[in-house]
Short mmCIF file of C-alpha atoms in Angstrom, two decimals:
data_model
loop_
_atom_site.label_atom_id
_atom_site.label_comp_id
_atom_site.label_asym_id
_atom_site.label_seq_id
_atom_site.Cartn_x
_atom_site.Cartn_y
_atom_site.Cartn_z
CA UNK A 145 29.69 -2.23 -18.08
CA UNK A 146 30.71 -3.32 -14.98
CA UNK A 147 33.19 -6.24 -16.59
CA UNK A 148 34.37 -3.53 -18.25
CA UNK A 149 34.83 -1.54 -15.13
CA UNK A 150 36.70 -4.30 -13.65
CA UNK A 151 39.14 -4.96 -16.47
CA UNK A 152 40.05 -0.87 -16.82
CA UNK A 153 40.24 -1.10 -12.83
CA UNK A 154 42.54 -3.98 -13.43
CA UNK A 155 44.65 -2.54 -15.89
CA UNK A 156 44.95 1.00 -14.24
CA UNK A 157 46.43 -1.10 -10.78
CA UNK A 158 48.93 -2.79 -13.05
CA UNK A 159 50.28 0.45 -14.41
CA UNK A 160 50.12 1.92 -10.55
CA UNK A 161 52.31 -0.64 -9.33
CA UNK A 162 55.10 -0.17 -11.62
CA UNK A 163 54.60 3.74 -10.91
CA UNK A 164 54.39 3.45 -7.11
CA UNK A 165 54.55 0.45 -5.30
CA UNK A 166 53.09 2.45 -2.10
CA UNK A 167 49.92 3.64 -3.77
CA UNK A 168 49.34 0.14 -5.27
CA UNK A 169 49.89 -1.21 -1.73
CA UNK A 170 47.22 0.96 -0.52
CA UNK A 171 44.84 0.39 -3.56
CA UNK A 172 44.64 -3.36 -2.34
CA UNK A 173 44.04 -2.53 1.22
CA UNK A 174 41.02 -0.48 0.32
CA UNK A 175 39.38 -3.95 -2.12
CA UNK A 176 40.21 -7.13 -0.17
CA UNK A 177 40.71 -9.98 -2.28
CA UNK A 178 37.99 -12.27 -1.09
CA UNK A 179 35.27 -9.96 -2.68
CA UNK A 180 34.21 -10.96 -6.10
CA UNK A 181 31.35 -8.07 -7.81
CA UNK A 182 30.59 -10.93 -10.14
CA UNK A 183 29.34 -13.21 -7.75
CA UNK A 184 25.50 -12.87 -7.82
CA UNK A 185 25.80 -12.15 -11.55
CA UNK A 186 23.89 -8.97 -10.69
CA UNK A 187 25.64 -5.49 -9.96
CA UNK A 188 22.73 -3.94 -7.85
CA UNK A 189 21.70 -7.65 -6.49
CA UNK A 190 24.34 -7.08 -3.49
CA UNK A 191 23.65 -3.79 -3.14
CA UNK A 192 19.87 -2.60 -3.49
CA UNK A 193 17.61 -2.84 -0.31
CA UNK A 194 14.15 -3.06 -1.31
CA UNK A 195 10.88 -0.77 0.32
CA UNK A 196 9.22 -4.43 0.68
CA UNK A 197 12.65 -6.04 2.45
CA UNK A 198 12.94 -2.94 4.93
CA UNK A 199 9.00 -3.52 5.98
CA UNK A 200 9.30 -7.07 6.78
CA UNK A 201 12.75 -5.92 8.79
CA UNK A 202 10.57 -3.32 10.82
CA UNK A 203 7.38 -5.37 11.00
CA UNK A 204 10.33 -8.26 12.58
CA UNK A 205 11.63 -5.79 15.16
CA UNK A 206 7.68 -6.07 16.39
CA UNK A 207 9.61 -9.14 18.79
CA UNK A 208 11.42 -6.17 20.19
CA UNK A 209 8.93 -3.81 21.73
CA UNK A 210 8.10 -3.81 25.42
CA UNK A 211 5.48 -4.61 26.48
CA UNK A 212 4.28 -0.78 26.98
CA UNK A 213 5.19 0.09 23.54
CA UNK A 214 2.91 -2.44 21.75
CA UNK A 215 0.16 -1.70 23.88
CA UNK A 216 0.61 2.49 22.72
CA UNK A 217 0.89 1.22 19.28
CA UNK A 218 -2.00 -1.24 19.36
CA UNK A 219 -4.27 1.31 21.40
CA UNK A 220 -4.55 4.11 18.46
CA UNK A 221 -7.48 4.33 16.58
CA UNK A 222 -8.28 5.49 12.95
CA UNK A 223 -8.87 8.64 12.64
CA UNK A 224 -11.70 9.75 10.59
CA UNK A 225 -12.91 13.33 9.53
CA UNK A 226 -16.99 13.08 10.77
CA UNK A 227 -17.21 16.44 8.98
CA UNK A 228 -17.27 15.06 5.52
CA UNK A 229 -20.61 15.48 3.81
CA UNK A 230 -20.07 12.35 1.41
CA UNK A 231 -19.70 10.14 4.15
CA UNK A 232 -21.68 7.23 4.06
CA UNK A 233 -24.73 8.04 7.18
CA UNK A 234 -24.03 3.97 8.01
CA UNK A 235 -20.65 4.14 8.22
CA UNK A 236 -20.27 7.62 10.40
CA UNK A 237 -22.71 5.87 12.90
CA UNK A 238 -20.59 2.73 13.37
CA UNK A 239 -17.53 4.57 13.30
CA UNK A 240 -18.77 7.47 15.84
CA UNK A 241 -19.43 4.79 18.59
CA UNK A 242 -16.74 2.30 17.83
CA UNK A 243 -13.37 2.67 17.44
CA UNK A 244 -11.44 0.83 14.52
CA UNK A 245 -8.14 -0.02 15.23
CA UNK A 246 -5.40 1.56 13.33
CA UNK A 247 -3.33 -1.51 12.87
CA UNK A 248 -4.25 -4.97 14.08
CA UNK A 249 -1.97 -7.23 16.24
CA UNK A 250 -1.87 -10.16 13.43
CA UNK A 251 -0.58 -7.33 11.07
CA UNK A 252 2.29 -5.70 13.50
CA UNK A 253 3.27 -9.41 14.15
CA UNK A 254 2.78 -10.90 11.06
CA UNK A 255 6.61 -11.41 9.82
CA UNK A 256 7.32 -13.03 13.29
CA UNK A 257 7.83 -16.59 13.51
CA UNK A 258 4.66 -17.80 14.51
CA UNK A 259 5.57 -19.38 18.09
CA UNK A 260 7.53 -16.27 18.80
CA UNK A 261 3.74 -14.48 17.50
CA UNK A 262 1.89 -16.39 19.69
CA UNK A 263 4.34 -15.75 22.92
CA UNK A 264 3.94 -11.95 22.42
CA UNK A 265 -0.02 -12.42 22.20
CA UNK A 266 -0.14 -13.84 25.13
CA UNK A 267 2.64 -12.35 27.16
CA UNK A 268 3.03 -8.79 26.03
CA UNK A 269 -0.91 -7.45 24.52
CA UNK A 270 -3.64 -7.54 27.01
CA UNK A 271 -7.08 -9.51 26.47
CA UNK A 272 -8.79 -6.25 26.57
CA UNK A 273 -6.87 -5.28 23.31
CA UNK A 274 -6.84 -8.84 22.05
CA UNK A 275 -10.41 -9.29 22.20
CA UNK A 276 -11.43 -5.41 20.67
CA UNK A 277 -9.29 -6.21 17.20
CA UNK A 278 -10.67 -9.73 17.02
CA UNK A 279 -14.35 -8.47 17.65
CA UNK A 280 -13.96 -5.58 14.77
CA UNK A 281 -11.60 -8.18 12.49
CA UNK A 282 -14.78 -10.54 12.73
CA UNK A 283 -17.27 -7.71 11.85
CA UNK A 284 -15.53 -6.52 9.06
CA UNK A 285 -15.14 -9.99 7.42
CA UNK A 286 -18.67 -10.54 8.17
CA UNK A 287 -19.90 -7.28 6.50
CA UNK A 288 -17.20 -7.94 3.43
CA UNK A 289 -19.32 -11.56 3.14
CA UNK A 290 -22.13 -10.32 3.03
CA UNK A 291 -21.69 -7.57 0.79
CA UNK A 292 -20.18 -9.30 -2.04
CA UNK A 293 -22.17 -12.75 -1.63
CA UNK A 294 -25.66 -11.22 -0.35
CA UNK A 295 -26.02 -7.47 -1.55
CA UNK A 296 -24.13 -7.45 -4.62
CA UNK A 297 -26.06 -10.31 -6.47
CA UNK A 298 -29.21 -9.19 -4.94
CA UNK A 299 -28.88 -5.72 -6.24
CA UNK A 300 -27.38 -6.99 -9.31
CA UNK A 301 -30.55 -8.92 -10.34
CA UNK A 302 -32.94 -6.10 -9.60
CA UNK A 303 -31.03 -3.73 -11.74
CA UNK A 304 -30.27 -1.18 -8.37
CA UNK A 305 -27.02 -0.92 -9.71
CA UNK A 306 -27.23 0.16 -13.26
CA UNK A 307 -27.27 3.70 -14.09
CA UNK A 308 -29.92 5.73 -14.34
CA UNK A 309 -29.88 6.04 -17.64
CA UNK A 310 -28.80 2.62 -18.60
CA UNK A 311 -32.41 1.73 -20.51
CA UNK A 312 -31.94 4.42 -22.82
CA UNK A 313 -28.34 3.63 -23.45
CA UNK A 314 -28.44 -0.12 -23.55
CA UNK A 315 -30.49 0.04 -27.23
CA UNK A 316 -28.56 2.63 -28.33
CA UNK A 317 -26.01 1.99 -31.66
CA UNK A 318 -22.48 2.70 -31.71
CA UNK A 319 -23.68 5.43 -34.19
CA UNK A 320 -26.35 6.95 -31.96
CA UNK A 321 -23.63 7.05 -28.91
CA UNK A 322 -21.14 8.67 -30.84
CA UNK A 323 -23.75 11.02 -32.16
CA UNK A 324 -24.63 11.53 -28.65
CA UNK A 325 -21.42 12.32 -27.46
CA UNK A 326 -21.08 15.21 -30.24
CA UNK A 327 -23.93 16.59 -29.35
CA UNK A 328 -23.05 16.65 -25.28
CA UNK A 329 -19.67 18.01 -26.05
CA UNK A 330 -21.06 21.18 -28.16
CA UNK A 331 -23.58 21.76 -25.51
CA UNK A 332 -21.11 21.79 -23.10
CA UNK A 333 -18.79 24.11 -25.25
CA UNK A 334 -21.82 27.16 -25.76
CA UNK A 335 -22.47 26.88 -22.59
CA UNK A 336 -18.88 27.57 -21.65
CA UNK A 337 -19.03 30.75 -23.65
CA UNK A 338 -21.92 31.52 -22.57
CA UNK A 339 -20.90 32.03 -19.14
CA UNK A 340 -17.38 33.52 -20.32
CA UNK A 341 -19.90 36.23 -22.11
CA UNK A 342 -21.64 36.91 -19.35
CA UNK A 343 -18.94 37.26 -16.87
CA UNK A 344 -17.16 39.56 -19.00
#
């Protein structure tokens, strides 16, 4: 299509300039010569900014904050709703006494070169900071070790994680469960009418 595009565009400037000289005049102003749409051999290739392309752009303007501004950014925490009644007990202790970062310093300056990284860490984000992301970084790689190279396989061979049901279910047929299944799903249904009945 846009070949096509080019070739009517071409033709239609031909048949300007032997109409008006003037208009063809301005036609070339407005598309400079030393553009070629075919270049790239892709329409939108010249065109299109990516979602991923603009991140790493803002994430590289992190060389650009003052030294005031990275320490507001680095400073906020994430903020949790200790409300929530299906909140893990574990988890709402840890996170009611310590605060988790909201983003971490090797995130904000990880599309930096790295020497240019390493000059902000040391000039720009305090130790205080420096050493509260790397403390919670190190516990949460710790606790993600742990959990899927200690817990996991140890719950895993005592059968914690199966379902309650899973005894019942593991010697069942392909017959039985879909004869199961029938049987749920017309319970399910009276019941349904059931309580339409009754609140009618």
């Amino acid at each position: 299509r846009l070949v096509h595009h080019i070739h009517h565009r071409g033709k239609s400037k031909v048949n300007m300039q032997e109409e008006s000289p003037a208009m063809a005049s301005v036609d070339d102003q407005e598309e400079p010569s030393n553009l070629d749409p075919l270049e790239n051999g892709d329409e939108t290739a010249t065109t299109t900014t990516t979602t991923a392309e603009m991140d790493r752009a803002a994430m590289a303007d992190a060389s650009q904050y003052t030294q005031e501004e990275l320490v507001e950014i680095l400073s906020k925490v994430t903020q949790v709703d200790f409300s929530d009644e299906y909140m893990d007990p574990i988890e709402w202790s840890v996170r009611k006494v310590v605060p988790l970062p909201a983003v971490y310093f090797w995130d904000l300056l990880k599309d930096v070169p790295e020497d240019v990284a390493q000059q902000i860490v040391q000039d720009k984000i305090p130790r205080k900071i420096r050493m509260w992301h790397r403390f919670i970084g190190t516990m949460d790689r710790a606790q993600h070790f742990v959990n899927d190279w200690v817990a996991q396989p140890i719950a895993g061979t005592l059968g914690i994680t199966d379902a309650r049901i899973s005894y019942v279910t593991d010697t069942m047929t392909e017959e039985d469960m879909q004869k199961s299944k029938r049987l749920v799903a017309e319970r399910k249904r009276r019941q349904e009418e059931n309580a339409a009945k009754e609140s009618a």
